[in-house]
Coordinates of N, CA, C and O in Angstrom, one line a residue:
M106 N 10.4 3.5 -18.3 CA 9.2 3.1 -17.9 C 9.3 1.7 -17.6 O 9.7 0.6 -18.6
A107 N 9.2 1.3 -16.4 CA 9.5 -0.2 -16.0 C 7.9 -1.1 -16.7 O 7.1 -0.6 -16.8
R108 N 8.4 -2.3 -17.3 CA 7.5 -3.1 -17.9 C 7.0 -4.3 -16.3 O 7.8 -5.0 -15.9
H109 N 5.4 -4.5 -16.2 CA 5.5 -5.6 -15.2 C 4.5 -6.7 -16.2 O 3.6 -6.5 -16.9
D110 N 5.0 -8.0 -15.4 CA 4.3 -9.1 -16.7 C 3.0 -9.2 -15.8 O 2.1 -10.4 -16.0
H111 N 2.7 -8.6 -14.7 CA 1.6 -8.8 -13.8 C 1.2 -7.6 -13.0 O 2.1 -6.4 -13.0
A112 N -0.3 -7.5 -12.7 CA -0.3 -6.0 -12.0 C -0.6 -6.0 -10.3 O -0.4 -7.0 -9.7
H113 N -0.1 -4.8 -9.5 CA 0.1 -4.6 -8.2 C -0.4 -3.5 -7.9 O -0.2 -2.8 -8.2
H114 N -0.7 -3.5 -6.4 CA -1.3 -2.2 -6.1 C -0.4 -1.5 -5.0 O 0.6 -2.3 -4.1
E115 N 0.3 -0.2 -5.4 CA 1.3 0.7 -4.3 C 0.1 0.8 -3.2 O -0.3 1.5 -3.2
H116 N 1.1 0.4 -1.8 CA 0.0 0.9 -0.7 C 0.7 2.0 0.1 O 1.8 2.4 -0.4
S117 N 0.3 2.3 0.9 CA 0.7 4.0 1.7 C 0.5 3.5 2.9 O -0.9 3.2 3.3
G118 N 0.8 4.9 3.9 CA 0.4 4.5 5.3 C -0.3 3.3 6.0 O 0.8 2.3 5.6
M119 N -1.5 3.5 6.8 CA -1.8 2.0 7.3 C -2.3 1.1 6.4 O -2.3 -0.2 6.4
D120 N -2.5 1.6 5.3 CA -3.0 0.1 4.3 C -1.6 -0.5 3.7 O -1.5 -1.7 4.0
L121 N -0.6 0.5 4.3 CA 0.8 -0.3 3.5 C 1.2 -1.5 5.0 O 1.7 -2.5 4.6
V122 N 0.7 -0.9 6.3 CA 0.9 -1.4 7.2 C 0.0 -2.9 7.7 O 0.9 -4.2 7.6
G123 N -1.0 -2.6 7.0 CA -1.8 -4.2 6.8 C -1.4 -4.6 5.9 O -1.5 -5.9 5.5
A124 N -0.9 -4.3 4.8 CA -0.6 -5.3 3.4 C 0.5 -6.2 4.1 O 0.8 -7.5 3.8
A125 N 1.2 -5.3 4.7 CA 2.7 -6.1 5.4 C 2.1 -7.0 6.3 O 2.5 -8.5 5.8
R126 N 1.6 -6.8 7.1 CA 0.8 -7.8 8.0 C 0.3 -8.8 7.2 O 0.5 -9.8 7.7
S127 N -0.6 -8.5 6.6 CA -1.5 -9.7 5.4 C -0.4 -10.9 4.9 O -0.3 -11.9 5.1
A128 N 0.9 -10.1 4.6 CA 1.9 -11.1 3.4 C 2.5 -11.7 4.6 O 2.7 -12.7 4.3
L129 N 3.1 -10.8 5.8 CA 3.6 -11.8 6.7 C 2.9 -12.8 7.4 O 3.7 -13.8 7.5
T130 N 1.7 -12.9 7.6 CA 1.1 -14.1 8.4 C 1.0 -15.2 7.4 O 0.6 -16.2 7.4
A131 N 0.8 -14.7 5.9 CA 0.3 -15.3 4.6 C 1.5 -16.3 4.7 O 1.4 -17.7 4.0
A132 N 2.5 -16.0 5.1 CA 3.9 -16.6 5.2 C 4.2 -17.6 6.1 O 5.1 -18.1 6.4
G133 N 3.3 -17.6 7.3 CA 3.5 -18.1 8.3 C 3.9 -17.6 9.7 O 4.4 -18.4 10.1
E134 N 4.4 -16.4 9.5 CA 4.8 -16.0 10.5 C 4.1 -14.9 11.3 O 3.2 -14.5 10.5
Q135 N 5.1 -14.2 12.4 CA 3.7 -13.8 13.6 C 4.3 -12.3 13.2 O 4.9 -11.8 12.9
W136 N 3.3 -11.8 13.5 CA 3.0 -10.2 13.4 C 2.8 -9.7 14.8 O 1.4 -9.6 15.4
T137 N 3.8 -9.1 15.3 CA 4.0 -8.7 16.5 C 3.9 -7.3 16.3 O 4.1 -6.2 16.0
G138 N 3.5 -6.8 17.9 CA 3.5 -5.1 18.4 C 5.1 -4.6 17.8 O 5.2 -3.8 17.1
M139 N 6.6 -5.2 18.2 CA 7.4 -4.9 17.3 C 7.5 -4.5 16.4 O 7.9 -4.3 15.6
R140 N 7.4 -6.0 15.6 CA 7.1 -5.9 14.1 C 6.3 -5.2 13.4 O 7.0 -4.3 12.6
E141 N 5.1 -4.7 14.0 CA 4.5 -3.7 13.6 C 5.3 -2.4 13.5 O 5.4 -1.6 13.0
A142 N 5.8 -1.8 15.0 CA 6.7 -0.6 15.0 C 7.4 -0.6 14.1 O 7.5 0.4 13.6
V143 N 8.5 -1.6 13.8 CA 9.4 -1.4 13.3 C 9.0 -1.2 11.6 O 9.5 -0.3 11.1
F144 N 7.8 -2.1 11.0 CA 7.6 -1.3 9.9 C 6.8 -0.2 9.9 O 7.5 0.3 8.5
A145 N 6.1 0.0 10.7 CA 5.7 1.5 10.8 C 6.6 2.3 10.4 O 6.5 3.3 9.7
E146 N 7.5 2.7 11.3 CA 8.7 3.5 11.4 C 9.5 3.3 10.0 O 10.0 4.1 9.4
L147 N 9.9 2.1 9.6 CA 10.7 2.1 8.5 C 9.7 3.0 7.0 O 9.9 3.5 6.2
A148 N 8.4 2.3 7.2 CA 7.3 2.7 6.1 C 7.2 4.4 6.3 O 6.4 4.9 5.2
R149 N 7.6 5.0 7.4 CA 7.1 6.6 7.3 C 8.3 7.2 6.6 O 8.2 8.4 6.4
H150 N 9.5 6.6 6.3 CA 10.8 6.9 5.2 C 10.3 6.9 4.0 O 10.2 6.0 3.3
D151 N 10.8 8.2 2.8 CA 11.3 7.7 1.5 C 12.4 7.9 1.0 O 12.3 7.4 -0.2
C152 N 13.1 7.9 2.5 CA 15.0 7.5 1.9 C 15.2 6.4 2.4 O 14.3 5.6 3.6
P153 N 16.2 5.8 2.3 CA 16.6 4.1 3.2 C 16.8 5.1 4.6 O 17.2 5.9 4.4
V154 N 16.5 3.8 5.3 CA 16.7 4.1 6.4 C 17.5 2.9 7.3 O 17.0 2.0 7.0
S155 N 18.3 3.4 8.2 CA 19.3 2.2 9.0 C 18.4 1.6 10.1 O 17.6 2.4 10.4
A156 N 19.0 0.5 10.6 CA 18.4 0.0 11.7 C 18.7 0.6 12.8 O 17.9 0.9 13.7
Y157 N 20.1 1.4 12.5 CA 20.1 2.0 14.0 C 19.0 3.4 13.9 O 18.7 3.8 15.4
D158 N 18.9 4.3 13.2 CA 17.8 5.1 13.1 C 16.6 4.7 13.8 O 15.8 5.5 14.4
I159 N 16.3 3.7 12.9 CA 14.8 2.7 13.3 C 15.2 3.0 15.4 O 14.1 3.0 15.5
A160 N 15.8 2.1 15.4 CA 16.0 2.0 16.7 C 15.7 3.2 17.7 O 15.2 3.3 18.7
D161 N 16.8 4.4 16.7 CA 17.0 5.6 17.9 C 15.4 6.2 18.1 O 14.9 6.6 18.8
N162 N 14.7 6.0 16.8 CA 13.7 6.6 16.6 C 12.2 5.9 17.4 O 11.5 6.5 18.3
L163 N 12.6 4.6 17.5 CA 11.6 3.9 18.2 C 11.8 4.0 20.2 O 10.9 4.0 20.5
S164 N 13.2 4.1 20.1 CA 13.5 4.3 21.6 C 12.9 5.7 22.0 O 12.5 5.9 23.2
R165 N 13.1 7.0 21.5 CA 12.5 7.6 21.8 C 10.7 7.7 22.0 O 10.3 8.4 22.8
S166 N 10.3 7.3 21.0 CA 9.0 7.3 20.9 C 8.4 6.3 22.3 O 6.9 6.5 22.7
R167 N 8.8 5.2 22.5 CA 8.7 4.2 23.2 C 9.2 4.4 24.8 O 8.8 4.1 25.6
G168 N 10.1 5.6 24.5 CA 10.4 5.8 26.3 C 11.3 5.1 26.6 O 11.7 5.0 27.9
K169 N 11.8 4.1 26.4 CA 12.6 2.9 26.5 C 13.5 2.6 25.5 O 13.2 2.3 24.1
R170 N 14.9 2.1 25.7 CA 15.8 1.3 24.6 C 15.5 0.1 23.8 O 15.0 -0.7 24.6
V171 N 15.4 0.6 22.8 CA 15.0 -0.5 21.8 C 16.4 -1.0 20.6 O 17.3 0.3 20.5
A172 N 16.9 -1.8 20.9 CA 18.1 -2.3 20.6 C 18.3 -2.5 19.3 O 17.6 -3.0 18.2
P173 N 19.3 -2.1 18.4 CA 19.8 -2.1 17.0 C 19.6 -3.7 16.2 O 18.9 -3.8 15.4
N174 N 20.1 -4.3 17.4 CA 20.4 -5.8 16.6 C 19.0 -6.6 16.8 O 19.1 -6.9 15.8
S175 N 17.9 -6.1 17.5 CA 16.8 -6.6 17.3 C 16.4 -6.3 16.0 O 15.1 -6.5 15.6
V176 N 16.3 -4.7 15.5 CA 16.2 -4.2 14.6 C 16.6 -5.1 13.5 O 15.6 -5.0 12.6
Y177 N 17.7 -5.1 13.6 CA 18.0 -5.8 12.4 C 17.5 -7.6 12.0 O 17.3 -7.6 11.0
R178 N 17.1 -7.9 13.1 CA 16.8 -9.0 12.9 C 15.0 -9.5 12.2 O 14.8 -9.8 11.4
I179 N 14.4 -8.3 12.6 CA 13.2 -7.7 12.2 C 13.5 -7.7 11.1 O 12.3 -8.2 10.0
L180 N 14.4 -6.7 10.6 CA 14.6 -6.1 8.7 C 15.0 -7.5 8.1 O 14.6 -7.4 7.1
D181 N 15.6 -8.1 8.5 CA 15.9 -9.6 7.8 C 15.0 -10.3 7.7 O 14.6 -10.6 6.6
L182 N 13.9 -10.3 8.7 CA 12.7 -11.3 8.2 C 11.8 -10.7 7.2 O 11.1 -11.4 6.3
F183 N 11.8 -9.1 7.4 CA 10.9 -8.8 6.7 C 11.6 -8.9 4.8 O 10.7 -8.7 4.1
V184 N 13.1 -8.6 4.9 CA 13.7 -8.7 3.3 C 13.3 -10.4 2.9 O 12.8 -10.2 1.8
T185 N 13.5 -10.9 4.0 CA 13.2 -12.6 3.3 C 12.0 -13.1 2.9 O 11.8 -13.4 1.6
N186 N 10.8 -11.9 3.6 CA 9.3 -12.4 3.2 C 9.1 -10.9 2.0 O 7.9 -11.3 2.3
N187 N 9.9 -10.3 1.5 CA 9.6 -9.6 0.5 C 8.4 -8.3 1.1 O 8.1 -7.5 0.2
L188 N 9.0 -8.1 2.2 CA 8.6 -6.4 3.0 C 9.1 -5.5 2.9 O 8.4 -4.2 2.9
A189 N 10.5 -5.9 2.9 CA 11.3 -4.2 2.6 C 12.3 -4.9 1.7 O 12.5 -6.1 1.1
L190 N 13.0 -3.9 1.2 CA 14.3 -3.9 0.6 C 15.4 -3.2 0.9 O 15.2 -2.4 1.8
R191 N 17.1 -4.1 0.7 CA 17.9 -3.2 1.2 C 18.7 -3.2 0.3 O 18.9 -3.6 -0.8
V192 N 19.0 -1.7 0.5 CA 20.0 -1.2 -0.2 C 21.5 -1.5 0.0 O 21.8 -0.7 1.2
E193 N 22.0 -2.2 -0.3 CA 23.3 -3.0 0.1 C 24.6 -1.9 0.2 O 25.1 -1.9 1.3
S194 N 24.5 -0.9 -0.6 CA 25.9 0.0 -0.3 C 25.4 0.9 0.7 O 26.6 1.3 1.2
A195 N 24.4 1.3 1.2 CA 24.1 2.0 2.1 C 24.0 1.6 3.3 O 23.6 2.1 4.5
N196 N 23.7 0.2 3.4 CA 23.2 -0.6 4.6 C 21.9 0.1 5.1 O 21.9 -0.1 6.6
A197 N 21.0 0.2 4.5 CA 19.9 0.8 4.6 C 18.7 0.2 3.8 O 19.0 -0.5 3.0
F198 N 17.6 0.7 4.7 CA 16.2 -0.3 4.1 C 14.9 0.6 3.6 O 14.8 1.6 4.1
L199 N 14.5 0.0 2.6 CA 12.8 0.7 2.0 C 12.0 -0.5 2.5 O 12.4 -1.3 2.3
A200 N 10.6 0.3 2.9 CA 9.2 -0.5 2.8 C 9.1 -0.6 1.5 O 9.1 -0.2 0.5
N201 N 8.9 -2.3 1.1 CA 8.4 -2.5 -0.2 C 6.7 -2.1 -0.5 O 6.0 -2.4 1.1
T202 N 6.3 -1.4 -0.9 CA 4.7 -0.7 -1.5 C 4.0 -1.7 -1.9 O 2.9 -1.2 -2.0
H203 N 4.3 -2.5 -2.2 CA 3.5 -4.0 -2.6 C 3.9 -5.3 -2.1 O 4.5 -6.2 -2.8
P204 N 3.8 -5.5 -1.0 CA 4.6 -6.6 0.0 C 3.6 -7.5 -0.6 O 2.7 -7.7 -1.3
G205 N 4.2 -8.9 -1.0 CA 3.9 -10.0 -1.1 C 4.0 -9.9 -2.9 O 3.6 -11.3 -3.5
C206 N 4.5 -8.8 -3.5 CA 4.8 -9.0 -5.2 C 6.3 -9.0 -4.8 O 7.0 -8.0 -4.7
E207 N 6.9 -10.1 -5.7 CA 8.3 -10.0 -5.6 C 8.6 -9.7 -7.2 O 8.5 -9.9 -8.0
H208 N 9.8 -8.9 -6.8 CA 11.0 -8.2 -7.8 C 12.4 -8.2 -7.1 O 12.7 -8.1 -5.9
D209 N 12.7 -8.2 -8.5 CA 14.5 -8.1 -7.8 C 14.8 -6.9 -7.5 O 14.0 -5.8 -7.9
C210 N 15.9 -6.8 -6.6 CA 16.1 -4.9 -6.5 C 16.7 -4.3 -7.5 O 17.6 -4.8 -7.5
I211 N 16.0 -3.5 -7.8 CA 16.6 -2.4 -8.9 C 16.6 -1.3 -8.6 O 15.7 -0.6 -8.1
F212 N 17.5 -0.5 -7.7 CA 17.9 0.9 -7.5 C 18.7 1.8 -8.1 O 19.7 1.6 -8.5
L213 N 17.9 3.5 -8.0 CA 18.4 4.3 -8.8 C 19.2 5.0 -7.2 O 18.2 5.8 -6.6
V214 N 20.4 4.7 -6.7 CA 20.8 5.7 -5.7 C 21.6 7.1 -5.8 O 22.2 7.1 -7.1
C215 N 21.1 8.4 -5.2 CA 21.5 9.8 -5.4 C 22.6 9.8 -4.7 O 22.5 9.5 -3.1
D216 N 24.2 10.1 -5.2 CA 24.7 10.2 -4.4 C 24.9 11.7 -3.7 O 25.7 11.8 -2.5
E217 N 24.3 12.6 -3.8 CA 23.9 14.2 -3.3 C 23.0 14.0 -2.0 O 23.2 14.0 -1.0
C218 N 21.8 13.2 -2.1 CA 20.9 13.3 -1.1 C 20.3 12.5 -0.3 O 19.9 11.8 0.5
G219 N 21.0 10.7 -0.9 CA 20.6 9.6 -0.5 C 19.5 8.9 -0.9 O 19.1 7.7 -0.4
E220 N 18.8 9.5 -1.6 CA 17.5 9.1 -2.4 C 17.8 7.9 -3.2 O 18.7 7.7 -4.0
A221 N 16.5 6.6 -2.7 CA 16.8 5.5 -3.8 C 15.7 4.8 -4.1 O 14.7 4.8 -3.5
T222 N 15.5 5.2 -5.1 CA 14.3 5.0 -6.3 C 14.1 3.2 -6.6 O 15.2 3.0 -7.0
H223 N 13.2 2.5 -6.2 CA 12.8 1.5 -6.3 C 12.4 1.0 -7.9 O 11.8 1.2 -7.8
V224 N 13.0 0.2 -9.2 CA 12.4 0.4 -9.9 C 12.1 -1.1 -10.3 O 12.8 -2.2 -10.2
D225 N 11.1 -1.4 -10.9 CA 10.7 -2.4 -11.1 C 10.5 -2.9 -12.6 O 10.0 -2.2 -13.7
D226 N 11.4 -3.8 -13.1 CA 12.0 -4.0 -14.5 C 12.1 -5.6 -14.7 O 13.0 -6.1 -14.6
D227 N 11.0 -6.5 -15.1 CA 10.6 -7.8 -15.4 C 12.2 -7.9 -16.3 O 12.7 -9.3 -16.1
D228 N 11.8 -7.3 -17.3 CA 12.9 -7.6 -18.3 C 14.4 -7.9 -17.9 O 15.1 -8.5 -18.1
V229 N 14.7 -6.6 -17.1 CA 16.2 -6.7 -16.8 C 16.3 -7.9 -15.6 O 17.2 -8.3 -15.9
S230 N 15.2 -7.8 -14.9 CA 15.4 -8.9 -14.0 C 15.4 -10.5 -14.4 O 16.4 -11.5 -14.1
R231 N 14.9 -11.0 -15.6 CA 14.8 -12.1 -16.6 C 16.1 -12.1 -17.0 O 16.7 -12.9 -16.8
R232 N 16.7 -11.5 -17.5 CA 17.9 -11.2 -18.3 C 19.2 -11.3 -16.9 O 19.9 -12.2 -17.4
V233 N 18.9 -10.8 -15.9 CA 20.1 -11.0 -15.2 C 20.1 -12.4 -14.8 O 21.2 -13.1 -14.4
R234 N 19.1 -13.0 -14.3 CA 18.6 -14.1 -13.6 C 19.4 -14.7 -15.1 O 19.9 -15.9 -14.4
E235 N 19.2 -15.1 -16.0 CA 19.3 -15.8 -17.6 C 20.9 -16.0 -17.1 O 21.9 -17.0 -17.8
L236 N 21.4 -14.9 -17.4 CA 23.1 -14.3 -17.3 C 23.7 -15.6 -16.1 O 24.8 -16.4 -16.3
A237 N 23.0 -15.2 -15.2 CA 23.8 -16.3 -13.6 C 23.6 -18.0 -14.2 O 24.4 -18.7 -14.0
K238 N 22.3 -18.3 -14.7 CA 22.1 -19.5 -14.9 C 23.0 -20.1 -16.2 O 23.1 -21.1 -15.7
A239 N 23.3 -19.2 -16.9 CA 23.9 -19.6 -18.2 C 25.4 -20.2 -17.2 O 26.2 -20.9 -18.1
R240 N 25.9 -19.6 -16.4 CA 27.1 -19.5 -16.0 C 27.1 -20.7 -14.9 O 27.9 -20.7 -13.8
G241 N 25.9 -21.2 -14.6 CA 25.5 -22.4 -13.4 C 25.3 -21.7 -12.0 O 26.0 -22.5 -11.1
F242 N 25.2 -20.9 -11.9 CA 24.6 -19.8 -10.9 C 23.3 -19.6 -10.7 O 22.6 -19.0 -11.3
Q243 N 22.8 -20.1 -9.6 CA 21.2 -19.8 -9.2 C 21.2 -18.2 -8.3 O 21.8 -18.1 -7.2
A244 N 20.7 -17.7 -8.9 CA 20.6 -16.3 -8.4 C 19.3 -16.1 -7.3 O 18.3 -17.1 -7.7
R245 N 19.7 -16.3 -5.9 CA 18.6 -16.0 -5.1 C 17.5 -15.0 -4.5 O 16.9 -14.5 -4.8
R246 N 18.8 -13.9 -4.7 CA 18.1 -12.2 -4.9 C 19.1 -11.2 -5.3 O 19.3 -10.5 -4.7
P247 N 19.0 -11.1 -6.6 CA 19.3 -10.1 -7.3 C 19.5 -8.5 -6.7 O 17.9 -8.1 -6.5
V248 N 20.7 -8.0 -6.9 CA 20.5 -6.7 -6.1 C 21.1 -6.0 -7.6 O 22.6 -6.1 -7.2
I249 N 20.7 -5.0 -8.1 CA 21.4 -4.0 -9.1 C 21.5 -2.4 -8.2 O 20.2 -2.1 -8.2
E250 N 22.5 -1.7 -8.0 CA 22.3 -0.5 -7.3 C 23.0 0.3 -8.3 O 24.1 0.0 -9.2
I251 N 22.1 1.6 -9.1 CA 23.0 2.4 -10.2 C 23.2 3.6 -9.3 O 22.3 4.4 -8.9
R252 N 24.5 4.0 -9.1 CA 24.6 5.3 -8.3 C 24.9 6.6 -9.5 O 25.3 6.4 -9.9
G253 N 24.5 7.5 -8.8 CA 24.5 9.2 -9.6 C 23.9 9.6 -8.9 O 23.6 10.2 -7.5
V254 N 23.1 10.9 -9.7 CA 22.3 12.0 -9.1 C 21.2 12.0 -9.8 O 20.9 12.0 -10.5
C255 N 20.3 12.1 -8.7 CA 18.7 12.4 -9.0 C 18.2 13.8 -9.5 O 18.9 14.4 -9.7
A256 N 17.7 13.6 -10.4 CA 16.7 14.9 -11.4 C 16.7 16.1 -9.9 O 16.9 17.3 -10.5
G257 N 16.5 15.9 -9.0 CA 16.1 16.6 -8.1 C 17.4 17.7 -7.6 O 17.4 18.9 -7.7
C258 N 18.5 16.8 -7.5 CA 19.9 17.1 -7.1 C 20.5 17.9 -8.2 O 21.4 18.7 -8.4
Q259 N 20.0 17.6 -9.9 CA 21.1 18.2 -11.3 C 20.3 19.7 -11.2 O 20.9 20.5 -11.8
A260 N 19.6 19.9 -10.6 CA 18.6 21.3 -10.6 C 19.1 22.3 -10.2 O 19.8 22.2 -9.4

């Protein structure tokens, strides 16, 4: 079980979209209709989703083409502002269910079904950052991905 040095609330549904909007505007960024559409589409998925999948889904729902490059720019803004998490090995994204609460990215990635579980563990994060610092390296956004098979796929 992950240990946290602070409490945070896991959001879902429209509550998650509202929390993301609040966190982004608090960071001095604008919350536009397109950013809301991208975030809502991202938040609808339990597994990591690519910018191309988001663009395709939004294109279908809006009845006009949404460019993947536009979605990538928005997702990069979300990652920078801790609204989304990037699964590097899959070039895919997950909504951060507690926007505004910063944690390093620790993922358990299933090689069978593609599920990526985000784990918050302040002890692991602190140790990784200490290791980097001891070697004169300033960690900006540590990402740890553990590849394997989830409990559902083991059954």
